Coordinates of C-alpha atoms (C1' of nucleotides) in Angstrom, one line a residue:
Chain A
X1 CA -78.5 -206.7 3.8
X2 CA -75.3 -204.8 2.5
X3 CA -71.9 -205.8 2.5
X4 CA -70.0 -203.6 4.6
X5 CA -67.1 -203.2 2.1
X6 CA -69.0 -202.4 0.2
X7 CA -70.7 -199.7 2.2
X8 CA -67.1 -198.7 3.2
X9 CA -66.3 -198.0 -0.4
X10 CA -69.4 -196.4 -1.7
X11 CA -71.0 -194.4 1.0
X12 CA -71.7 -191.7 -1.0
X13 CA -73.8 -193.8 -3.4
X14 CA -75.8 -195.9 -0.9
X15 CA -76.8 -192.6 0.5
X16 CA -77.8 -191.0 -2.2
X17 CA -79.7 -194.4 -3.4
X18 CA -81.3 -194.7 -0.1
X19 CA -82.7 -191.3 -0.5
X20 CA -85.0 -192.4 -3.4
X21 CA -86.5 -195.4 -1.0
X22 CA -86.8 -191.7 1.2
X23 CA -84.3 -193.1 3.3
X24 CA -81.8 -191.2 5.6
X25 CA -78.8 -193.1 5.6
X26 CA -76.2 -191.1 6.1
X27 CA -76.1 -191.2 10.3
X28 CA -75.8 -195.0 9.7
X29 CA -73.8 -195.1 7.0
X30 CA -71.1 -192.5 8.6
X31 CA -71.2 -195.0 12.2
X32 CA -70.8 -198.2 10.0
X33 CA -67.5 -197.1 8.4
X34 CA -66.2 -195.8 11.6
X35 CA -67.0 -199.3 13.1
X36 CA -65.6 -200.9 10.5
X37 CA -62.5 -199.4 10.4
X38 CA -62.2 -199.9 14.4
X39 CA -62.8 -202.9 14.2
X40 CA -60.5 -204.2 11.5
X41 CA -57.5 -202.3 13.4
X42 CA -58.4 -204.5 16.3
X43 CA -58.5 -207.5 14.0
X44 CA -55.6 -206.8 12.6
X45 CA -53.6 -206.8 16.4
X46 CA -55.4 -209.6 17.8
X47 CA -54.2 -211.9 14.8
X48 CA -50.8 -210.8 15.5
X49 CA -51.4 -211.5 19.3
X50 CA -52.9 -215.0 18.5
X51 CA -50.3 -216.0 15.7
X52 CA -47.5 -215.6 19.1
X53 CA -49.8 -217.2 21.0
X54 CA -50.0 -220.1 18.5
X55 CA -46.2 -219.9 18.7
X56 CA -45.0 -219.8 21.9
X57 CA -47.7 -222.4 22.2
X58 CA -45.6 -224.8 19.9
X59 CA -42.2 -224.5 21.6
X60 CA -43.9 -224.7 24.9
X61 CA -44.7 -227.9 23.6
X62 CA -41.3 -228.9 22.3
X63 CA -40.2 -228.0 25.2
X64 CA -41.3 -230.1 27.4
X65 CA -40.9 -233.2 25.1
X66 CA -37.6 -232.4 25.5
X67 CA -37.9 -232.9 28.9
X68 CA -36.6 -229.2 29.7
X69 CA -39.2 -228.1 31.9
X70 CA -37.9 -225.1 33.8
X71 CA -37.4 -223.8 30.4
X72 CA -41.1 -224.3 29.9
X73 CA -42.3 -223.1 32.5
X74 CA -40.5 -219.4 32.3
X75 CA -42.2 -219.3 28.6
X76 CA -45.3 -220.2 30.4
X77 CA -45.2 -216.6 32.3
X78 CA -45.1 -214.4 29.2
X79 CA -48.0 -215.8 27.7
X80 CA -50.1 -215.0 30.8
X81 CA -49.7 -211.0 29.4
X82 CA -50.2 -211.7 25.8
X83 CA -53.8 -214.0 26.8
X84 CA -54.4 -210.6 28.8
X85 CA -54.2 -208.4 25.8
X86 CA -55.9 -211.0 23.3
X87 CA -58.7 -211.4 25.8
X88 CA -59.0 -207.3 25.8
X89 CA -59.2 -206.7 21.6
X90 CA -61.4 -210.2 21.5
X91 CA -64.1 -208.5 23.9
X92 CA -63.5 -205.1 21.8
X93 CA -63.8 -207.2 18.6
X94 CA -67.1 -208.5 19.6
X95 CA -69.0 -205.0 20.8
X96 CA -68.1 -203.7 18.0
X97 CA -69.0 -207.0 16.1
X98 CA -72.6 -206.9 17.2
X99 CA -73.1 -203.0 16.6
X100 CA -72.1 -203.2 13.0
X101 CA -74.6 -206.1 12.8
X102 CA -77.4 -203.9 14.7
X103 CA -76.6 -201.3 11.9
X104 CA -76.2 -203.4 9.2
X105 CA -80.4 -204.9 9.2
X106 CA -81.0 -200.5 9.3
X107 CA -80.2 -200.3 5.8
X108 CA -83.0 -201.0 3.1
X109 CA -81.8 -202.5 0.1
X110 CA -80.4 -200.4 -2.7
X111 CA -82.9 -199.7 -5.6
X112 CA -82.1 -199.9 -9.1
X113 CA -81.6 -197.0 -11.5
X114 CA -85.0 -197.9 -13.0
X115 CA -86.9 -196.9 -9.6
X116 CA -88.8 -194.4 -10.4
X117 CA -88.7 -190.9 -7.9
X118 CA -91.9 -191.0 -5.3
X119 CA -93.6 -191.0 -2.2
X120 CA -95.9 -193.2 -2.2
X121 CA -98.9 -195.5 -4.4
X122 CA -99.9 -192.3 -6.2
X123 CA -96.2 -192.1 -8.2
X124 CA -95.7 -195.5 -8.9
X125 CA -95.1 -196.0 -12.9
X126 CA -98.0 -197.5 -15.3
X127 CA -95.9 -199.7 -17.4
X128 CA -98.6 -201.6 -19.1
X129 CA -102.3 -202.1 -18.6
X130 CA -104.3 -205.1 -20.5
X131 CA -107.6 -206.7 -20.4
X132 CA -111.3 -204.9 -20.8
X133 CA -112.9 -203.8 -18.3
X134 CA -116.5 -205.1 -17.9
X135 CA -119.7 -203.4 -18.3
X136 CA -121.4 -204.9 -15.1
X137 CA -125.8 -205.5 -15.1
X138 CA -128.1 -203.2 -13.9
X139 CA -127.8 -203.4 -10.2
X140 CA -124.1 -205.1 -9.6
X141 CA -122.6 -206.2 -6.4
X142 CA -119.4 -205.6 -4.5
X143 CA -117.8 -209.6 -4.3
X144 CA -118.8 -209.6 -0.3
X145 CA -122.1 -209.1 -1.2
X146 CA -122.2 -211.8 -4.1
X147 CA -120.2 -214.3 -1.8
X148 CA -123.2 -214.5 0.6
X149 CA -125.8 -214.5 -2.4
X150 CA -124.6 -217.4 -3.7
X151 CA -123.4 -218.7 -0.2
X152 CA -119.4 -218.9 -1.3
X153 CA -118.2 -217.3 1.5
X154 CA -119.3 -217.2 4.8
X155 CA -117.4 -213.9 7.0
X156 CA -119.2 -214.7 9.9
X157 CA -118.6 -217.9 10.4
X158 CA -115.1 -217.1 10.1
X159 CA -115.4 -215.0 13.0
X160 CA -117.1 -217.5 15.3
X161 CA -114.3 -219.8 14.5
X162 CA -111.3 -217.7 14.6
X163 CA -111.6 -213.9 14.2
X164 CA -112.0 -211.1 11.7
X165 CA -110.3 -212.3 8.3
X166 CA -110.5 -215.4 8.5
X167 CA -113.0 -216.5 6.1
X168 CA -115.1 -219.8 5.4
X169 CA -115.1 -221.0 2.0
X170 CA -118.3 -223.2 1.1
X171 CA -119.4 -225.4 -2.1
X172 CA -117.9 -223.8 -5.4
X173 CA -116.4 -220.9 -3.0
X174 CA -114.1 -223.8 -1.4
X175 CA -114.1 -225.3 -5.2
X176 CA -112.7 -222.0 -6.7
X177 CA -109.6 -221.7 -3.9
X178 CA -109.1 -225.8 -5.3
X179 CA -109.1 -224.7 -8.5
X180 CA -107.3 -221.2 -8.9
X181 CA -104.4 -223.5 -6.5
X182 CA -104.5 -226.5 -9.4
X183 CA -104.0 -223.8 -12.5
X184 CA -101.2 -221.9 -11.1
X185 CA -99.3 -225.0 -10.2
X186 CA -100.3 -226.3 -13.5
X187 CA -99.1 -223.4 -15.0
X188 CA -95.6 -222.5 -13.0
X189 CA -95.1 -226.5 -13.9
X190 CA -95.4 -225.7 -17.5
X191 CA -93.2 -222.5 -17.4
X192 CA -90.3 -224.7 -15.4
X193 CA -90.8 -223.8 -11.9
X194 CA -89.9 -227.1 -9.8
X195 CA -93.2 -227.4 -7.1
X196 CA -92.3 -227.7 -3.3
X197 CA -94.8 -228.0 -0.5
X198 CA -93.1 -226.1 2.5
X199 CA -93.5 -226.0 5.9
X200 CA -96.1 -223.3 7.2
X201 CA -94.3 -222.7 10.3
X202 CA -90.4 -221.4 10.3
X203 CA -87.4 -221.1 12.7
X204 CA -85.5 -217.4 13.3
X205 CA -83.0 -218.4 11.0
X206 CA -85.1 -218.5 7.9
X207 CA -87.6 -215.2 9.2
X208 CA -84.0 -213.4 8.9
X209 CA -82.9 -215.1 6.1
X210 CA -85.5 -213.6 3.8
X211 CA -85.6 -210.3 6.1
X212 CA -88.7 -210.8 8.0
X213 CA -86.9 -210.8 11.1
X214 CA -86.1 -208.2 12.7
X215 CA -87.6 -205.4 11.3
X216 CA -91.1 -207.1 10.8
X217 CA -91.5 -209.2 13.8
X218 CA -95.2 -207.6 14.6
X219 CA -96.6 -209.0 11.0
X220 CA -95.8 -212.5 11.6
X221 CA -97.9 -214.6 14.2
X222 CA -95.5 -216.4 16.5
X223 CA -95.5 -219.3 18.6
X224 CA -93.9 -218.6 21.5
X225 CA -93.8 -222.2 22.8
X226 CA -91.3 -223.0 20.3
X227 CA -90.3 -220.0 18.6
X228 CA -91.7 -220.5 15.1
X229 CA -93.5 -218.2 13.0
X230 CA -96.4 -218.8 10.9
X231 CA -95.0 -218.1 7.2
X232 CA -96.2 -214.3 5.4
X233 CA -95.6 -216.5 2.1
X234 CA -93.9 -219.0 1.0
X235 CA -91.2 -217.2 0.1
X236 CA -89.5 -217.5 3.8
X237 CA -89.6 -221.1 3.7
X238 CA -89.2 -221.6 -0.5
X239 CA -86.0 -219.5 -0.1
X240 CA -84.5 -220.3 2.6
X241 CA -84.4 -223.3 0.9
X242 CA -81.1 -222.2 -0.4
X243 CA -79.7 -220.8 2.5
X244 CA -76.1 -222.2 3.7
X245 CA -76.0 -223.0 -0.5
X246 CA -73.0 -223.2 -2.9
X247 CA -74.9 -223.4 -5.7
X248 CA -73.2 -224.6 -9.9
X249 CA -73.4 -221.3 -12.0
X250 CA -74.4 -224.0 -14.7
X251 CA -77.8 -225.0 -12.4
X252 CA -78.9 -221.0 -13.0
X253 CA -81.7 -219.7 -12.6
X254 CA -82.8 -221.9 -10.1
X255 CA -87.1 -221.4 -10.3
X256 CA -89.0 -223.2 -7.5
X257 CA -92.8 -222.5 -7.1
X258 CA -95.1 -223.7 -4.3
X259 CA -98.7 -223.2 -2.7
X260 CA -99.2 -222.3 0.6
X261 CA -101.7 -220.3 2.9
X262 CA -100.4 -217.2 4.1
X263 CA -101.0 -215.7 7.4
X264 CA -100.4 -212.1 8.1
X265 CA -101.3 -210.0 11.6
X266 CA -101.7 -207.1 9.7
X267 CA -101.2 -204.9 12.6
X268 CA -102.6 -200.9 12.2
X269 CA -104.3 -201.9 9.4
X270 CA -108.3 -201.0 9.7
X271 CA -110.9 -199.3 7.2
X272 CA -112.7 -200.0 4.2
X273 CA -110.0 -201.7 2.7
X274 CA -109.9 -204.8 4.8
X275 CA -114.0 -205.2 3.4
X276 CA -114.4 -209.0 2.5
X277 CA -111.5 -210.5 0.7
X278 CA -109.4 -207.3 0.5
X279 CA -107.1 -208.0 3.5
X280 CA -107.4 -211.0 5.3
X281 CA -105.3 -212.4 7.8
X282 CA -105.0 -215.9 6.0
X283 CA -105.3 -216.6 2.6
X284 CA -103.7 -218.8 -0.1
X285 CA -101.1 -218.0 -3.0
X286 CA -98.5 -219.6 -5.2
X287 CA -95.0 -217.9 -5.0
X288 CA -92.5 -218.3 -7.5
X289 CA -89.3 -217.8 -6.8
X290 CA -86.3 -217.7 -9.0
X291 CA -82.4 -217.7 -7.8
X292 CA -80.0 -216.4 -10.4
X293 CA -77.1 -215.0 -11.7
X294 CA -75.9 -211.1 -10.8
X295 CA -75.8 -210.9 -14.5
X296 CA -78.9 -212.2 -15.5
X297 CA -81.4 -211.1 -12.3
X298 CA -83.0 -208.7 -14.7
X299 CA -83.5 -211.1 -17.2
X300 CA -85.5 -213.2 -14.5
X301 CA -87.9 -210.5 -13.3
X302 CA -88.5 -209.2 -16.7
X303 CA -89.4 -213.4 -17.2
X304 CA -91.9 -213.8 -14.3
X305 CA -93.1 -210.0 -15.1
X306 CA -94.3 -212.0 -18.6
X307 CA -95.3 -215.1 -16.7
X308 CA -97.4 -213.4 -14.5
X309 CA -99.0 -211.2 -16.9
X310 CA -99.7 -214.6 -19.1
X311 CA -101.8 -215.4 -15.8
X312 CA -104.0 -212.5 -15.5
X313 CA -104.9 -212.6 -19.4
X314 CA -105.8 -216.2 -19.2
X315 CA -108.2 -215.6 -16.0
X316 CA -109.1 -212.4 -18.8
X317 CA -109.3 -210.0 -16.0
X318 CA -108.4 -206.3 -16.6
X319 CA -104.8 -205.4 -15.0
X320 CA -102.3 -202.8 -15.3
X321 CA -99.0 -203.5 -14.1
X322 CA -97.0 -200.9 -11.3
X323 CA -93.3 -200.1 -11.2
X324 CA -93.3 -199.3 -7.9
X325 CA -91.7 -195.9 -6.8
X326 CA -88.9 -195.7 -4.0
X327 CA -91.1 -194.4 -1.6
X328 CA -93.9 -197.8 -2.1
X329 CA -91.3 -200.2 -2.2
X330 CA -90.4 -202.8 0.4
X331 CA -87.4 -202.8 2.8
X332 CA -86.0 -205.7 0.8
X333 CA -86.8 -204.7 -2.7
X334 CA -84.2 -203.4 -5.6
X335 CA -86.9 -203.1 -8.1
X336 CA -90.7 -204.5 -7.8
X337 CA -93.3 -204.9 -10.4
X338 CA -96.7 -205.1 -8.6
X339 CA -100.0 -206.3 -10.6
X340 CA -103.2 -205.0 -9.8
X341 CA -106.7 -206.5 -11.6
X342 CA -109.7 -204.1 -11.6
X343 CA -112.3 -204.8 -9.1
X344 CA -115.5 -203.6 -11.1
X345 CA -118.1 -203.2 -8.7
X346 CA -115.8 -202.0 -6.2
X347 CA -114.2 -199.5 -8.7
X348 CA -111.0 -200.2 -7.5
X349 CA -107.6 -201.9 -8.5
X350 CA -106.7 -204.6 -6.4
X351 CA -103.1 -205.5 -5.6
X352 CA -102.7 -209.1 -7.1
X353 CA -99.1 -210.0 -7.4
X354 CA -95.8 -208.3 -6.2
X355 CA -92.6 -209.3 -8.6
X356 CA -89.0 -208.5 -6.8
X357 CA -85.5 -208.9 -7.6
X358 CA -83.9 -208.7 -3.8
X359 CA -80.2 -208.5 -5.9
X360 CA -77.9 -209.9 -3.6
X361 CA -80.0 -208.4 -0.2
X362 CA -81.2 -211.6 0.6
X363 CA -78.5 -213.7 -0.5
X364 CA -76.6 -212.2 1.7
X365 CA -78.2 -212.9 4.6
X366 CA -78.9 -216.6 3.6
X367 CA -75.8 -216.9 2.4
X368 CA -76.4 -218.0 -0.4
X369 CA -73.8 -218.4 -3.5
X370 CA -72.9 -220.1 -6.6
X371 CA -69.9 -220.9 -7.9
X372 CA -68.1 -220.5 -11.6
X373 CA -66.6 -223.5 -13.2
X374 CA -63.7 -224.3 -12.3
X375 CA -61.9 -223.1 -9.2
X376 CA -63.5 -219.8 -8.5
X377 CA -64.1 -218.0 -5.3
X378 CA -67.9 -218.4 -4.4
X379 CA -70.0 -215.5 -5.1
X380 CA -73.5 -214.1 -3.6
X381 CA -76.1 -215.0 -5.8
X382 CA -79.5 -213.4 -6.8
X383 CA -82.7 -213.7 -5.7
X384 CA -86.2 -212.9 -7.1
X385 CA -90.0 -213.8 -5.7
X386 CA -93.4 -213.0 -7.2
X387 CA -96.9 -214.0 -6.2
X388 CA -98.2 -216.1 -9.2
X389 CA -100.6 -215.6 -7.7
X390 CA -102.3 -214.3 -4.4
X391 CA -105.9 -216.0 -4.6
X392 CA -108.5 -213.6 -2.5
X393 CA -108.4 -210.8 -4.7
X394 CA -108.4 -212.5 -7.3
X395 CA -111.7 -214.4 -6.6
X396 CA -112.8 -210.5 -5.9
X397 CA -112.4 -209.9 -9.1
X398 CA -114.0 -212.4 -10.6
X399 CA -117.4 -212.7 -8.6
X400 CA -117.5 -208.8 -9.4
X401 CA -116.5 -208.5 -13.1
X402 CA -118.2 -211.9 -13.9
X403 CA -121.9 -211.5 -12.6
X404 CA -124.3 -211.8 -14.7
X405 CA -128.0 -211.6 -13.5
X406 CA -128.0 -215.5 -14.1
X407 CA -125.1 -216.1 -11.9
X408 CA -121.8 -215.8 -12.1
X409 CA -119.8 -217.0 -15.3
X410 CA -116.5 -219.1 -14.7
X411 CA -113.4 -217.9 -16.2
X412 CA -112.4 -220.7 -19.4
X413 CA -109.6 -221.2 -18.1
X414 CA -111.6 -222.5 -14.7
X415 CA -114.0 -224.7 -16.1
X416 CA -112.5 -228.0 -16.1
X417 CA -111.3 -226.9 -13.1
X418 CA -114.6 -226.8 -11.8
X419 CA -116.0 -230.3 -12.9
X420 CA -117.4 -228.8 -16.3
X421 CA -118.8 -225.6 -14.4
X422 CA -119.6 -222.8 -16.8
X423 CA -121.6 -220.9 -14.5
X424 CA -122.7 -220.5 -10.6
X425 CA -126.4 -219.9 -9.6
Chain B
rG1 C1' -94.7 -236.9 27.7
rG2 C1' -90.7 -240.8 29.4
rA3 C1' -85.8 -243.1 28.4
rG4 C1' -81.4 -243.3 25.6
rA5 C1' -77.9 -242.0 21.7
rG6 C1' -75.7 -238.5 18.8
rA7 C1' -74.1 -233.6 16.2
rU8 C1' -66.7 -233.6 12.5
rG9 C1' -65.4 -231.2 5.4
rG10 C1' -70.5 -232.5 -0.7
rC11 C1' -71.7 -237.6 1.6
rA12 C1' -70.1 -241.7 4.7
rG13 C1' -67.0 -242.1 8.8
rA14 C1' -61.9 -242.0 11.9
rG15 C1' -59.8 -239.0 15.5
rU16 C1' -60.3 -238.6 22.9
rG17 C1' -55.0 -232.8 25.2
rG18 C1' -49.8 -230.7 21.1
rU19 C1' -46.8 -230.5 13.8
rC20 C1' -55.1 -231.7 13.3
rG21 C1' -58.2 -227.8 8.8
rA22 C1' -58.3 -232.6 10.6
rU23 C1' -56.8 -240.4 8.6
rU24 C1' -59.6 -243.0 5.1
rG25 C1' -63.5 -244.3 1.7
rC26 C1' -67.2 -242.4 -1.8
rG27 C1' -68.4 -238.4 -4.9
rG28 C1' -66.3 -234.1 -7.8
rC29 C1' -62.3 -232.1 -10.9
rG30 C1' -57.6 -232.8 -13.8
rG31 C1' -54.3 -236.5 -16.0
rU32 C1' -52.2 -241.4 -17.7
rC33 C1' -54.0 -245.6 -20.4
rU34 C1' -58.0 -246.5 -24.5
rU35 C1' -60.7 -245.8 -31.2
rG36 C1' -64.3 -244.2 -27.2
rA37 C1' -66.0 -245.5 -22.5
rA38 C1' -65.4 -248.5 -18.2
rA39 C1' -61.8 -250.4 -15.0
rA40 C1' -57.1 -249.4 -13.0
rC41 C1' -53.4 -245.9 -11.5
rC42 C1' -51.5 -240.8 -10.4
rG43 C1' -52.7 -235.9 -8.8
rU44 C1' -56.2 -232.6 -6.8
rU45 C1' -60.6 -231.1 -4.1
rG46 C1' -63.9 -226.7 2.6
rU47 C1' -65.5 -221.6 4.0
rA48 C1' -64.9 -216.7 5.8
rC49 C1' -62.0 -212.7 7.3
rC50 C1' -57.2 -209.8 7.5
rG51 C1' -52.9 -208.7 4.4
rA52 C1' -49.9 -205.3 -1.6
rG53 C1' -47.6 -210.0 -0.9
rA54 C1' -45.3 -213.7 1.8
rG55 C1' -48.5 -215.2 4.9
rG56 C1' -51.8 -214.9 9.1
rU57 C1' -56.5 -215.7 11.9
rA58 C1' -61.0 -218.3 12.8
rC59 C1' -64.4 -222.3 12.1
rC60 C1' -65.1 -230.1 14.0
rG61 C1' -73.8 -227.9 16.2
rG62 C1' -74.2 -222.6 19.4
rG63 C1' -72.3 -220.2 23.8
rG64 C1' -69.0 -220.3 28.1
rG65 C1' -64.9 -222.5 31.0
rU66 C1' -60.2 -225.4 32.2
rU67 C1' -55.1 -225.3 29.9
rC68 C1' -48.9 -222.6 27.6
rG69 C1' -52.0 -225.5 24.1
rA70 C1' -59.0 -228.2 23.0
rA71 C1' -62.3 -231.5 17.5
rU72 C1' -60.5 -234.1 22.0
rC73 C1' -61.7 -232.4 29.1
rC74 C1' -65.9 -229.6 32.0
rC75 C1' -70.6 -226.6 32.1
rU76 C1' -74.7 -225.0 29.4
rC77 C1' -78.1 -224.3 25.3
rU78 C1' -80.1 -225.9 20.7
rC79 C1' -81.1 -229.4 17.2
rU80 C1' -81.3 -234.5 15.2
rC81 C1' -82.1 -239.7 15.7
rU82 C1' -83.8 -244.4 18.3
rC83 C1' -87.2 -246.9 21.7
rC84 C1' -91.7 -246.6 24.7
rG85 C1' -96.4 -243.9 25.4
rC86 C1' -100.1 -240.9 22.9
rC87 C1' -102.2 -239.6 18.2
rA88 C1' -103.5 -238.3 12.6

RNA sequence: GGAGAGAUGGCAGAGUGGUCGAUUGCGGCGGUCUUGAAAACCGUUGUACCGAGAGGUACCGGGGGUUCGAAUCCCUCUCUCUCCGCCA
């Protein structure tokens, strides 16, 4: 979320930023600074209340070790009118208090200068495309198709077991998930991202902390019981490993990466995009995530940009990679780089990764800081996420742009993975 | 599920109505000493907000109450730990 100073001292530009995530700000923006201002005045009067209070407090006290109790006792009285009044701007305080906060989770985050103008998928920015895109046989499949030829995935089952999108993988289809999970561990090892294994379920705290809550309660399922929500990804839990953190400027960036199965309602969302592994309500994926310095945030994303694109060249699939436009990017977002790999019976690209420096948004919510050596004043850290990578899509893309009339080939990469497996009949 | 204990500064752990933002130890930082290090000794060491500053306010798990005054007393919620039961 913003800082409401710094809302209060650059409306003009939040605003006028906003408007690029198409954005109207200004109603909020106007009512926070009003608030604001109310409600330091009323802090600034209280204090002064309590700091007599503390006082007459203190030679009540004094008094009565000094045994002169009727003296006391007439001090006693005027406080009952200053308790009155403190009482009054502490109730005042804390409307206003909550209001601001009510505002405050409103406001998108900011995006960078480099966001391009746009409404939606259709204007976000080629930056760079890579890989060839197949020729596929005489005859080729979409991957739902190929998933029950060569029994990999069973839909159905899925179905009987749970509901709609939540598949069964079988034999090499369970293999693949086993081994796309192995290589980008392998590889976020090598590039110096420390692996965690989260928790799949987490409290309020953390859904707020990475901005889930409240503005996306309906995507997350939730157990009522005991008010936990199954994690979107693991960047709720993987980040909020730093909330309530003063962290060493020295220890920056922080990179942590981690495996876990996502789960996602997916509310509203219906068509011929959700066919086979398109859009399912759980899957797996390995998140990086990096915490860093203001001054170096850029220098992160531009590194897991690299790291990612590393990924998608070593699985050789063909990929272009997005700067999203203001009007496709998340609520949380200052700049995101999503990586799509083309589907080639489908004829489709299909989004793969989403790379985000969050700038302070998050941290500020987590609370989450670092500190300069020395004595200096804590200061809101960075934070940054990709997917590195989501694994449906991914496995899309390979049973389409892979098939041979044989069977389907295994990526290079994949084959020791697989126990030596070159290809699957 | 049953019974009990507890929640205090980076950690450990005192404090049971007043000068307590909080004893002390460890850790961290700075210094003395040393060729260097260790040891010893000395000093220092929470966060947020308000204020031009002096300084002020708040925070001892969360919320509420009693009181001139609460880390301390009362109510309530949440969480953690231990034992028993059940179970992977």
């Amino acid at each position: 979320m913003l800082n409401l100073k710094f809302i209060q001292d650059n409306p003009e530009l939040v605003i006028e930023r906003l408007a690029v995530k198409r954005f109207d700000a200004r109603a909020i923006v106007e009512k926070v600074i009003a608030l604001y201002q109310r409600r330091n005045e009323v802090q600034i009067v209280a204090e002064a209340q309590k700091a007599e209070m503390n006082q007459l407090s203190k030679v009540i006290g004094q008094l009565f070790k000094d045994g002169k109790a009727s003296e006391a006792n007439s001090a006693k009285e005027k406080t009952v009118e200053i308790k009155d009044q403190i009482k009054n701007l502490e109730s005042e305080f804390d409307v206003i208090d909550v209001e601001l906060a009510q505002l405050q989770v409103l406001l998108p985050n900011l995006p960078s200068p480099l966001v391009p103008e746009g409404k939606g998928a259709e204007d976000n920015l080629i930056v760079t495309t890579g890989g060839e895109i197949p020729v596929l046989p005489e005859g080729a499949k979409p991957h739902w198709e190929l998933a029950t030829q060569y029994d990999l995935i069973n839909f159905e089952l899925g179905v009987k077991i749970t509901g709609a999108g939540f598949p069964v993988y079988k034999g090499y289809g369970a293999r693949i998930q086993r081994a796309l999970i192995n290589f980008f561990l392998d590889q976020a090892r090598e590039h110096g991202y420390l692996e965690v294994q989260p928790p799949y379920l987490v409290n309020e705290a953390s859904g707020f902390g990475t901005g889930q809550l409240p503005d996306k309660e309906g995507q997350m399922y939730h157990d009522k019981t005991d008010n936990l929500y199954l994690i979107p990804t693991a960047e709720v839990p993987v980040t909020n490993i730093f909330r309530d953190v003063i962290v060493e400027a020295k220890d920056l960036p922080i990179k942590t990466t981690a495996y876990s199965a996502c789960f996602r309602r997916e509310a509203g969302s219906y068509g011929k995009d959700v066919r086979g592994l398109n859009r399912l309500h759980q899957f797996d994926k390995v998140e990086i995530v990096q915490i860093a310095h203001p001054d170096k945030s850029y220098e992160s994303l531009n590194d897991m940009v690299l790291y990612v694109q590393t990924l998608v060249e070593k699985l050789e699939l063909p990929y272009r990679i997005l700067r999203l436009c203001g009007g496709d990017m998340g609520f949380t977002s200052a700049l995101t780089y999503d990586f799509e790999v083309w589907s080639a019976a489908q004829e489709r690209w299909l989004e793969v990764s989403s790379v985000s420096n969050f700038e302070s948004f998050q941290a500020t919510r987590l609370k989450l800081r670092f500190r300069e050596e020395g004595r200096a004043k804590p200061q809101v850290a960075h934070t940054l996420n990709g997917s590195a990578l989501a694994l449906p899509r991914i496995v899309a893309a390979i049973l389409e742009n892979y098939q041979t009339p044989d069977g389907i080939r295994v990526p290079k990469v994949l084959v020791p993975y697989l126990g030596g497996c070159e290809i699957i009949r």
